[in-house]
PDB file of C-alpha atoms in Angstrom:
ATOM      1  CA  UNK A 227      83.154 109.395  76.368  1.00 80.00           C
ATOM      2  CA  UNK A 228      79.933 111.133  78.451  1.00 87.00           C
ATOM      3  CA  UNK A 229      80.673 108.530  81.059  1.00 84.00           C
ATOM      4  CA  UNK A 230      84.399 109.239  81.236  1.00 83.00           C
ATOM      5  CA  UNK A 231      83.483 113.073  81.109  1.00 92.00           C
ATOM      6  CA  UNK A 232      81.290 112.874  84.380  1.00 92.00           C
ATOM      7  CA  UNK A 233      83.687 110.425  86.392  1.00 91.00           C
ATOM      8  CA  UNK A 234      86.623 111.993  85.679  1.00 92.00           C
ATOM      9  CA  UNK A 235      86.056 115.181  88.269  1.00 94.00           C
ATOM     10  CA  UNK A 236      85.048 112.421  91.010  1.00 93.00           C
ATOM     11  CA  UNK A 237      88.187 110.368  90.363  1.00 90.00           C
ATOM     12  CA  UNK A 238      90.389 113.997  90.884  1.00 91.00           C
ATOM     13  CA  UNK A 239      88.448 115.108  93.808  1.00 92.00           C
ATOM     14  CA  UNK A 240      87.797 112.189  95.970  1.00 90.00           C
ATOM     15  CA  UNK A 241      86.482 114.739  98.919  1.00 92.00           C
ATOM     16  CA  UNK A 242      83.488 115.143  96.371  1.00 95.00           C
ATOM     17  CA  UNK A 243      83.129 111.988  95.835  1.00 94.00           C
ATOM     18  CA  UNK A 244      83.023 110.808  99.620  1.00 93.00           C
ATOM     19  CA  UNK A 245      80.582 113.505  99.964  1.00 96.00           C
ATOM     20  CA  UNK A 246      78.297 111.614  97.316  1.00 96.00           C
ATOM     21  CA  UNK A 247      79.032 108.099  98.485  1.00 95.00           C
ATOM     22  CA  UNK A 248      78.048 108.990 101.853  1.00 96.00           C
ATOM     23  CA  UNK A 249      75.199 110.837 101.088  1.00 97.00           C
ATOM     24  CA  UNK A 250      74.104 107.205  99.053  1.00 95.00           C
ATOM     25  CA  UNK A 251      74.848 105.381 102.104  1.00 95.00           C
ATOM     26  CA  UNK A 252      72.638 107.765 104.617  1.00 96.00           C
ATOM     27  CA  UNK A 253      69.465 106.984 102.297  1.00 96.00           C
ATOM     28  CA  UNK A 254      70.135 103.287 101.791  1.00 95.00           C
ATOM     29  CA  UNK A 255      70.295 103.122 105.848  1.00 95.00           C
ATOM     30  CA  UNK A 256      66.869 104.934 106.327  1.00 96.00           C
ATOM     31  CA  UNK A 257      64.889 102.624 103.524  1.00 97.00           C
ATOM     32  CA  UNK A 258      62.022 100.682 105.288  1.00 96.00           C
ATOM     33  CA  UNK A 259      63.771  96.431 105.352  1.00 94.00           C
ATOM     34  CA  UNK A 260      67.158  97.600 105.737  1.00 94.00           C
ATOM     35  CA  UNK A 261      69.345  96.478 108.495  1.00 93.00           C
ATOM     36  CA  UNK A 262      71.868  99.799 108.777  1.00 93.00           C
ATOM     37  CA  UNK A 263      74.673  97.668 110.874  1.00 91.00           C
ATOM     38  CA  UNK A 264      74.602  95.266 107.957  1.00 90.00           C
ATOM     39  CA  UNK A 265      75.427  97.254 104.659  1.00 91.00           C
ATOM     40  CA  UNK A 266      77.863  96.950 101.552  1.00 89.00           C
ATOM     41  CA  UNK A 267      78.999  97.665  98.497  1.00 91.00           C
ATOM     42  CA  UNK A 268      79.909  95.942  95.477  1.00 90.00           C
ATOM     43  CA  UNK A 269      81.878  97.629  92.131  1.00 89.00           C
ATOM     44  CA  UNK A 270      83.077  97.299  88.956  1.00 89.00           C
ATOM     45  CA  UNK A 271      86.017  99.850  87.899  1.00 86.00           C
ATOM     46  CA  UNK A 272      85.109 103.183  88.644  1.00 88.00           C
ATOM     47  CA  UNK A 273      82.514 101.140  91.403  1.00 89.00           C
ATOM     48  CA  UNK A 274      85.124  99.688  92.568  1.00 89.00           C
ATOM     49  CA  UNK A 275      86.919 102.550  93.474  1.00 89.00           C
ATOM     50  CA  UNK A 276      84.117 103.992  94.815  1.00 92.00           C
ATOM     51  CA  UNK A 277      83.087 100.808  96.796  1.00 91.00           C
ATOM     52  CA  UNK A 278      87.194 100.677  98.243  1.00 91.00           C
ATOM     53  CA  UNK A 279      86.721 104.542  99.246  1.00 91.00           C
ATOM     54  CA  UNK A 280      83.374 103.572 101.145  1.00 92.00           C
ATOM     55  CA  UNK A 281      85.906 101.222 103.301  1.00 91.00           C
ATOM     56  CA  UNK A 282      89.019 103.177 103.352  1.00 90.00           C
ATOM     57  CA  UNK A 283      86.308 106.077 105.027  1.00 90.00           C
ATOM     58  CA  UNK A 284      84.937 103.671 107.695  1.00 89.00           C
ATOM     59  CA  UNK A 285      81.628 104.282 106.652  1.00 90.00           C
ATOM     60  CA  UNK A 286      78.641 103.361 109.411  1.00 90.00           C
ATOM     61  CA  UNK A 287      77.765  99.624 109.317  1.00 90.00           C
ATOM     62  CA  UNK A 288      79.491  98.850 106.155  1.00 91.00           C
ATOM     63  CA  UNK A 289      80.756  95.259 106.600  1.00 90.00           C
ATOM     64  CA  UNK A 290      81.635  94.003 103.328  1.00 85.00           C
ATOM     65  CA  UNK A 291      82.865  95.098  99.671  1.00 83.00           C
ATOM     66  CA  UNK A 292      83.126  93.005  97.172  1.00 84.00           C
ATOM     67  CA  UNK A 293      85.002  94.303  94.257  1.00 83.00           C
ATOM     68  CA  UNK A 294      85.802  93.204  91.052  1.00 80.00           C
ATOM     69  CA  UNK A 295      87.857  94.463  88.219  1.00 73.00           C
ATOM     70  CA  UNK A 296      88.679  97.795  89.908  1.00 70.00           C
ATOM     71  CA  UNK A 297      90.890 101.231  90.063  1.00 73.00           C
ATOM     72  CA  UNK A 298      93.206 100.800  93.210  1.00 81.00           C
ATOM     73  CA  UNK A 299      94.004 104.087  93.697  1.00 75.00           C
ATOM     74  CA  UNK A 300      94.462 104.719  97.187  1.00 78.00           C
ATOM     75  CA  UNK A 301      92.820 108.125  98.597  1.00 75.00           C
ATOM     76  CA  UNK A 302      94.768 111.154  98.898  1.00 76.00           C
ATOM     77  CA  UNK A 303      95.860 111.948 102.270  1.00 78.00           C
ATOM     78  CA  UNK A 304      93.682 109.090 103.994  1.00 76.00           C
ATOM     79  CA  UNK A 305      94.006 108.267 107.290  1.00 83.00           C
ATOM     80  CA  UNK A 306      95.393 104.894 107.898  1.00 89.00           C
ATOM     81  CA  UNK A 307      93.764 103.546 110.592  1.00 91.00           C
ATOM     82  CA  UNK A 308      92.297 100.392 110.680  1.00 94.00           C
ATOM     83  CA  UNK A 309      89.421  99.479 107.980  1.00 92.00           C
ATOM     84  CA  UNK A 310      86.173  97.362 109.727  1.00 91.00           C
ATOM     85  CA  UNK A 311      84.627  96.381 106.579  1.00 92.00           C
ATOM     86  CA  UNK A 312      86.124  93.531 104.875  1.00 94.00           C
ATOM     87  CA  UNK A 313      87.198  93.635 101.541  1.00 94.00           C
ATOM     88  CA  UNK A 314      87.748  91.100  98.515  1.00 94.00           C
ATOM     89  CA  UNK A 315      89.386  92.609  95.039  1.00 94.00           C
ATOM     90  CA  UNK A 316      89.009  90.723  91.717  1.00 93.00           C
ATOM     91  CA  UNK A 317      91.519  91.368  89.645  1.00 93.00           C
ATOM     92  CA  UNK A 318      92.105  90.956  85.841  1.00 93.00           C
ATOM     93  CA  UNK A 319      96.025  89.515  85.628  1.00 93.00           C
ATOM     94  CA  UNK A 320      96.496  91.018  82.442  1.00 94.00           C
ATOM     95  CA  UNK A 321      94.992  94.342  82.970  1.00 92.00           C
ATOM     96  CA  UNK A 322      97.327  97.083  82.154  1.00 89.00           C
ATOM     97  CA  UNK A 323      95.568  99.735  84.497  1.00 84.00           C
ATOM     98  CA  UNK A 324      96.670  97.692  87.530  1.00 86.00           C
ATOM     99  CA  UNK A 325     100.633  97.938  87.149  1.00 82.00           C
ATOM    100  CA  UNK A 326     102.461  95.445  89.904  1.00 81.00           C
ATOM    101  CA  UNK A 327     103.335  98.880  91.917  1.00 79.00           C
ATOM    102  CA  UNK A 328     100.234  99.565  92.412  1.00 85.00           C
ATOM    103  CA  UNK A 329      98.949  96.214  93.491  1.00 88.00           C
ATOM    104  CA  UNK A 330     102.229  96.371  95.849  1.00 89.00           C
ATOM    105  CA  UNK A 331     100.749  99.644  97.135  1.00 88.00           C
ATOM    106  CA  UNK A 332      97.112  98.312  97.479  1.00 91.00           C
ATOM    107  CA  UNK A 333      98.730  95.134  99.513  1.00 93.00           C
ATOM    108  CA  UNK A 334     100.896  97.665 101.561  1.00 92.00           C
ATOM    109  CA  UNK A 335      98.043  99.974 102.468  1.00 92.00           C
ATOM    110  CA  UNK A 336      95.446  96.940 103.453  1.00 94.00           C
ATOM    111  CA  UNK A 337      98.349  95.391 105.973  1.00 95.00           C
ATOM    112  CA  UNK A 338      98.547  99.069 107.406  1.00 94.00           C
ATOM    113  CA  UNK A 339      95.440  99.857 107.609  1.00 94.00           C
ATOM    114  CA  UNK A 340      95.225  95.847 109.276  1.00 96.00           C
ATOM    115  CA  UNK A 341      92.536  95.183 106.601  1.00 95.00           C
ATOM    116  CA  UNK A 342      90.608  91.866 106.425  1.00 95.00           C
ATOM    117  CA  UNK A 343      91.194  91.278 102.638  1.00 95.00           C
ATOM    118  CA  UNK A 344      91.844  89.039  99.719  1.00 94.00           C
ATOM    119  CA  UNK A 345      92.773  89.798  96.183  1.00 93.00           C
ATOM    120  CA  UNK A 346      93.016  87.551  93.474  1.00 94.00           C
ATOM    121  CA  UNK A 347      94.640  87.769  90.134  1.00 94.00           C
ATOM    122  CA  UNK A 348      92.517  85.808  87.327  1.00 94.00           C
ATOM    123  CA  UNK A 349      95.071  84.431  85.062  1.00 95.00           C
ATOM    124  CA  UNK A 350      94.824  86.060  81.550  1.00 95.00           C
ATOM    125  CA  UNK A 351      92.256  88.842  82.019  1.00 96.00           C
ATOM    126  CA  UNK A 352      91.977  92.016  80.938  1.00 94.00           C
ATOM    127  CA  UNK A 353      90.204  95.103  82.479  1.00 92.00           C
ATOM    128  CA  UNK A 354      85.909  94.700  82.025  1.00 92.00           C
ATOM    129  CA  UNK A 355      86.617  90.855  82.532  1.00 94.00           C
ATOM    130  CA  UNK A 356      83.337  90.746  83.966  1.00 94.00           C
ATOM    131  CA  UNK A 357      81.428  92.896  81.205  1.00 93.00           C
ATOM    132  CA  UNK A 358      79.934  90.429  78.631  1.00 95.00           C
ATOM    133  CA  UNK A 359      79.944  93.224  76.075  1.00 94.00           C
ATOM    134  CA  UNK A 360      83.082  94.508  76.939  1.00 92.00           C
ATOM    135  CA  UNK A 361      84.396  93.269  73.357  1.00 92.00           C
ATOM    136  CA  UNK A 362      82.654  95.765  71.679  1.00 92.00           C
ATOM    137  CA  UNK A 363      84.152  98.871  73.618  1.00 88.00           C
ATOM    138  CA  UNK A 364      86.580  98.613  70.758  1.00 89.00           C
ATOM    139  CA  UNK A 365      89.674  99.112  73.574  1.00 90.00           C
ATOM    140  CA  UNK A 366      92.864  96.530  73.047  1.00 93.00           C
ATOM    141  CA  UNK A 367      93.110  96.775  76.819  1.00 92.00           C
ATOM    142  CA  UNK A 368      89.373  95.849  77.712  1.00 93.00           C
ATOM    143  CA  UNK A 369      87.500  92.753  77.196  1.00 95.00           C
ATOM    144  CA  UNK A 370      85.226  90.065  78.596  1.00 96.00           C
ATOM    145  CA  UNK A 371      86.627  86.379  80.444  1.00 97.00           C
ATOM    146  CA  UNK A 372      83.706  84.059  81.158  1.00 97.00           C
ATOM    147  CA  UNK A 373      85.987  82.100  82.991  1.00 97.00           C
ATOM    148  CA  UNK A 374      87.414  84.851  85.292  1.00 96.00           C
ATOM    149  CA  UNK A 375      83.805  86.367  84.985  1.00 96.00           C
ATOM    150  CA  UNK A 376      81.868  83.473  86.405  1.00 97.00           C
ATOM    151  CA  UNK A 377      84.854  82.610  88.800  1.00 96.00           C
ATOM    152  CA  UNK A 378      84.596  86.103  90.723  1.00 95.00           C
ATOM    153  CA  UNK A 379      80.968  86.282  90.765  1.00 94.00           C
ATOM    154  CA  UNK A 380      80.883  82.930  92.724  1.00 96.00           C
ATOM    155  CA  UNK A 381      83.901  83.884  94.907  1.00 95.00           C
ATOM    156  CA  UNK A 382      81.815  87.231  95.309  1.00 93.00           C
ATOM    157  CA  UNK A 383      78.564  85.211  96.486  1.00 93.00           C
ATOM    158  CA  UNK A 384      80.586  82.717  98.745  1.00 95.00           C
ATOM    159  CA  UNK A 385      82.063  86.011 100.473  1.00 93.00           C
ATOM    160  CA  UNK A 386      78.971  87.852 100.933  1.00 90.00           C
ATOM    161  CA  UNK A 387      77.239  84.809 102.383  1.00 91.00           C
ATOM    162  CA  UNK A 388      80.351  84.136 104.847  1.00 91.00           C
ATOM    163  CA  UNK A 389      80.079  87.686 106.226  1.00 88.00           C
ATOM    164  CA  UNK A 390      76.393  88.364 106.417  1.00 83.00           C
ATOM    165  CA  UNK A 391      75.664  84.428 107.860  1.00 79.00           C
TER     166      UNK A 391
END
């Protein structure tokens, strides 16, 4: 519930949260070994989101975001030019946060937006597929799918080795 308490207010205003993604991005790019034209992110749920905002705001040499299990909300009044970085979504089939509308608005947006993306649906799980203690959260709607779970993280490896190679 502490967790939920502090993301909530980022989730409601996304303006704040840009401002705090960015401002993660800016010190990443200065550390000593990084290559700033060759950045990413990665998320699970409320990363995820985060990780699809970093795209949707064309963030500087962000090229890749791999992102499984996550909150497709688009973001409020968002341009909808094209997005550089490219994106792969992981999604649990059965989770009940991700209702078909809203997967048919994620698709809609990405063709707009002339996104290079994939999404795939892993048959049977639910949201936290990829959280191997996700069983104890006590939630009907959340739980851990080794399958799905070692599936995306290889599909996640493959992708970041296709776009950084």
């Amino acid at each position: 519930e502490e967790g939920f308490a502090l993301l909530r207010p980022l989730i409601a205003n996304r303006e704040e949260l840009t401002k705090r993604l960015k401002a993660s991005r800016d010190a990443l790019a200065t550390m000593v070994n990084v290559d700033a034209s060759r950045l990413g992110a990665i998320g699970y749920c409320f990363g995820g989101l985060c990780a699809l905002d970093i795209a949707r705001r064309k963030m500087e040499g962000i090229r890749f975001i791999p992102n499984l299990g996550s909150r497709l909300l688009p973001f409020p009044g968002a341009d909808l030019t094209e997005i550089r970085a490219s994106i792969q979504v992981h999604n649990g089939e059965a989770d009940p946060h991700i209702e078909q509308v809203i997967k048919r608005g994620f698709y809609e947006e990405m063709r707009t937006r002339k996104a290079d993306f994939q999404f795939i649906d892993d048959s049977g799980a639910l949201h936290g597929f990829t959280e191997p203690h996700a069983n104890k959260m006590g939630e009907a709607t959340v739980a851990y799918h080794r399958k799905a779970a070692k599936r995306s993280w290889l599909m996640a490896r493959q992708f970041l080795r296709e776009i950084l190679m």
